[in-house]
Coordinates of N, CA and C in Angstrom, one line a residue:
X1395 N 24.5 13.6 8.5 CA 23.2 14.8 7.5 C 21.7 14.4 8.2
X1396 N 21.0 15.4 8.2 CA 19.9 15.2 8.2 C 19.0 14.6 7.1
X1397 N 18.6 13.3 7.4 CA 17.2 12.9 6.3 C 16.3 13.3 6.1
X1398 N 15.6 13.9 4.9 CA 14.2 14.1 4.8 C 13.4 13.3 4.1
X1399 N 12.6 12.5 4.8 CA 11.3 11.8 3.9 C 10.2 12.3 3.4
X1400 N 10.1 12.0 2.5 CA 9.0 13.3 1.9 C 8.3 12.6 0.3
X1401 N 7.8 13.5 -0.1 CA 7.1 13.2 -1.1 C 6.7 14.6 -1.9
X1402 N 6.6 14.5 -3.5 CA 6.3 16.0 -4.0 C 4.8 16.0 -4.0
X1403 N 3.9 14.9 -3.7 CA 2.6 14.5 -3.6 C 1.6 15.3 -2.5
X1404 N 2.7 15.4 -1.1 CA 2.1 16.1 0.2 C 2.4 17.6 0.2
X1405 N 1.3 18.3 0.2 CA 1.5 19.9 0.4 C 2.2 20.2 1.8
X1406 N 2.2 19.1 2.9 CA 3.0 19.3 3.8 C 4.5 19.4 3.4
X1407 N 5.1 18.5 2.8 CA 6.3 18.4 2.3 C 7.1 19.3 1.4
X1408 N 6.1 19.8 0.8 CA 6.3 21.3 -0.2 C 6.5 22.2 0.8
X1409 N 5.8 22.6 1.8 CA 6.1 23.6 2.7 C 7.3 23.2 3.5
X1410 N 7.5 22.2 3.7 CA 8.9 22.2 4.7 C 10.1 22.3 3.9
X1411 N 9.7 22.1 2.7 CA 10.9 22.1 1.8 C 11.2 23.8 1.1
X1412 N 10.4 24.5 1.4 CA 10.4 26.0 1.6 C 11.3 26.7 2.5
X1413 N 10.7 26.2 3.8 CA 11.1 26.4 5.2 C 12.9 26.2 5.1
X1414 N 13.0 24.9 4.8 CA 14.3 24.5 4.9 C 15.0 25.3 3.9
X1415 N 14.5 25.8 2.8 CA 15.3 26.8 1.9 C 15.8 28.4 2.6
X1416 N 14.7 28.6 3.3 CA 14.9 30.0 3.9 C 15.8 29.9 5.0
X1417 N 15.7 28.8 5.6 CA 16.5 28.7 6.9 C 17.9 28.3 6.3
X1418 N 17.9 27.4 5.0 CA 19.4 27.4 4.8 C 20.0 26.0 5.4
X1419 N 19.1 25.3 5.5 CA 19.2 24.1 6.0 C 19.3 22.9 5.0
X1420 N 20.5 22.3 5.1 CA 20.6 21.4 3.9 C 20.2 19.8 4.6
X1421 N 19.4 19.0 3.8 CA 19.0 17.6 3.8 C 19.3 17.0 2.9
X1422 N 19.5 15.4 3.3 CA 19.2 14.5 2.3 C 18.0 14.3 2.3
X1423 N 17.1 14.5 1.2 CA 16.1 14.0 0.7 C 15.8 12.8 0.1
X1424 N 14.7 12.0 0.9 CA 14.3 10.7 0.1 C 12.9 10.8 -0.2
X1425 N 12.8 10.6 -1.6 CA 11.2 11.0 -1.7 C 11.0 9.6 -1.9
X1426 N 9.9 9.4 -0.8 CA 9.1 8.0 -1.1 C 8.4 7.5 -1.9
X1427 N 7.6 8.1 -2.7 CA 7.5 7.5 -3.9 C 8.0 7.7 -5.1
X1428 N 9.3 8.0 -4.8 CA 10.0 7.6 -6.4 C 10.4 6.1 -6.7
X1429 N 10.8 5.3 -5.5 CA 11.3 4.3 -5.9 C 10.8 3.0 -4.8
X1430 N 10.2 2.0 -5.1 CA 10.0 0.7 -4.1 C 11.1 0.9 -2.8
X1431 N 12.3 0.9 -3.0 CA 13.4 0.9 -2.2 C 13.4 2.4 -1.0
X1432 N 13.1 3.0 -1.5 CA 12.7 4.4 -0.7 C 11.7 4.4 0.4
X1433 N 10.4 3.4 -0.4 CA 9.5 3.4 0.3 C 9.6 2.5 1.2
X1434 N 10.5 1.4 1.4 CA 10.4 0.5 2.0 C 11.5 0.7 3.1
X1435 N 12.6 1.6 2.8 CA 13.2 2.4 4.1 C 12.3 3.3 4.9
X1436 N 11.8 4.1 4.1 CA 10.8 4.7 5.2 C 9.7 4.1 6.2
X1437 N 9.3 2.8 5.5 CA 8.4 2.1 6.0 C 8.9 1.4 7.3
X1438 N 10.2 0.9 7.2 CA 10.9 0.0 8.1 C 11.1 1.0 9.1
X1439 N 11.6 2.7 9.0 CA 11.8 3.6 10.0 C 10.3 3.6 10.7
X1440 N 9.1 3.7 10.1 CA 7.7 4.2 10.4 C 7.6 3.1 11.4
X1441 N 7.9 1.7 11.1 CA 7.0 0.6 11.8 C 8.1 0.2 13.0
X1442 N 9.2 1.0 13.1 CA 10.3 0.5 14.0 C 10.3 1.9 15.1
X1443 N 10.1 2.8 14.9 CA 10.4 4.2 15.6 C 8.7 4.6 16.2
X1444 N 9.0 4.9 17.4 CA 7.9 5.2 18.6 C 7.2 6.9 18.2
X1445 N 8.4 7.2 17.5 CA 8.0 9.0 17.1 C 6.7 8.8 16.2
X1446 N 6.6 7.6 15.3 CA 5.3 7.5 14.4 C 4.3 7.0 15.3
X1447 N 3.9 6.6 16.4 CA 3.0 5.9 17.1 C 1.8 6.8 16.8
X1448 N 1.7 7.9 17.4 CA 0.4 9.2 16.8 C -0.1 9.2 15.6
X1449 N 0.8 9.3 14.9 CA 0.6 9.4 13.7 C -0.2 8.4 13.1
X1450 N 0.6 7.1 13.3 CA -0.1 5.9 13.0 C -1.5 6.0 13.5
X1451 N -1.9 6.1 14.8 CA -3.0 6.1 15.1 C -4.0 6.8 14.6
X1452 N -3.6 8.1 14.5 CA -4.4 9.0 13.5 C -4.7 8.7 12.0
X1453 N -4.1 7.8 11.6 CA -4.3 6.9 10.0 C -3.5 8.0 9.5
X1454 N -2.5 8.8 9.4 CA -1.6 9.6 8.7 C -0.3 8.7 8.5
X1455 N 0.5 9.1 7.0 CA 1.7 8.7 7.0 C 2.8 9.0 7.6
X1456 N 2.9 10.2 7.7 CA 4.3 10.8 8.5 C 5.3 11.3 8.0
X1457 N 4.7 11.7 6.8 CA 5.8 12.6 6.2 C 5.4 14.4 5.9
X1458 N 6.2 15.3 6.2 CA 7.6 15.2 6.0 C 7.9 14.5 7.5
X1459 N 9.0 13.7 7.4 CA 9.7 13.4 8.8 C 11.2 13.3 8.2
X1460 N 11.8 14.2 9.4 CA 13.2 14.2 9.6 C 13.8 13.2 10.2
X1461 N 15.0 12.5 9.9 CA 15.8 11.9 11.0 C 17.0 12.4 11.1
X1462 N 16.9 12.6 12.4 CA 18.0 13.8 12.6 C 19.4 12.6 12.8
X1463 N 20.8 13.4 12.9 CA 22.1 12.8 13.0 C 22.0 11.9 14.4
X1464 N 21.3 12.4 15.3 CA 21.2 11.4 16.8 C 20.2 10.4 16.8
X1465 N 19.5 10.2 15.6 CA 18.8 9.0 15.6 C 17.0 9.5 15.9
X1466 N 16.8 10.7 16.5 CA 16.0 11.1 16.6 C 15.0 11.5 15.5
X1467 N 13.5 11.3 15.2 CA 13.1 12.0 14.2 C 11.9 12.8 14.7
X1468 N 11.9 14.1 14.1 CA 10.9 15.0 14.0 C 10.2 15.5 13.0
X1469 N 9.4 15.9 12.9 CA 8.2 16.2 11.8 C 8.2 17.6 11.1
X1470 N 8.8 18.5 12.1 CA 8.6 19.7 11.8 C 10.0 20.8 11.4
X1471 N 10.1 21.4 10.6 CA 11.7 22.2 10.5 C 11.7 22.6 11.5
X1472 N 10.8 23.6 12.2 CA 11.3 24.2 13.6 C 11.8 23.5 14.5
X1473 N 11.5 22.3 14.4 CA 12.4 21.1 15.7 C 13.9 20.8 15.1
X1474 N 14.3 21.2 14.1 CA 15.8 21.0 13.9 C 16.7 22.0 14.4

């Protein structure tokens, strides 16, 4: 199953959730601001995955982030 790293504090995440519902795409949602465990899981992914390099260079967080079943990370519902 696709894992969605998100937070309700992020307007882009809220829009992504709306698009997921419209397209009837089911994801395991991980709210990175809900628990330290969730935040640590996201930070590990962000630190170890080159897909986040450009985002980090721009000073951005990198959510919403979708971890696909094949291990690739994408940042848009349209890439699912």
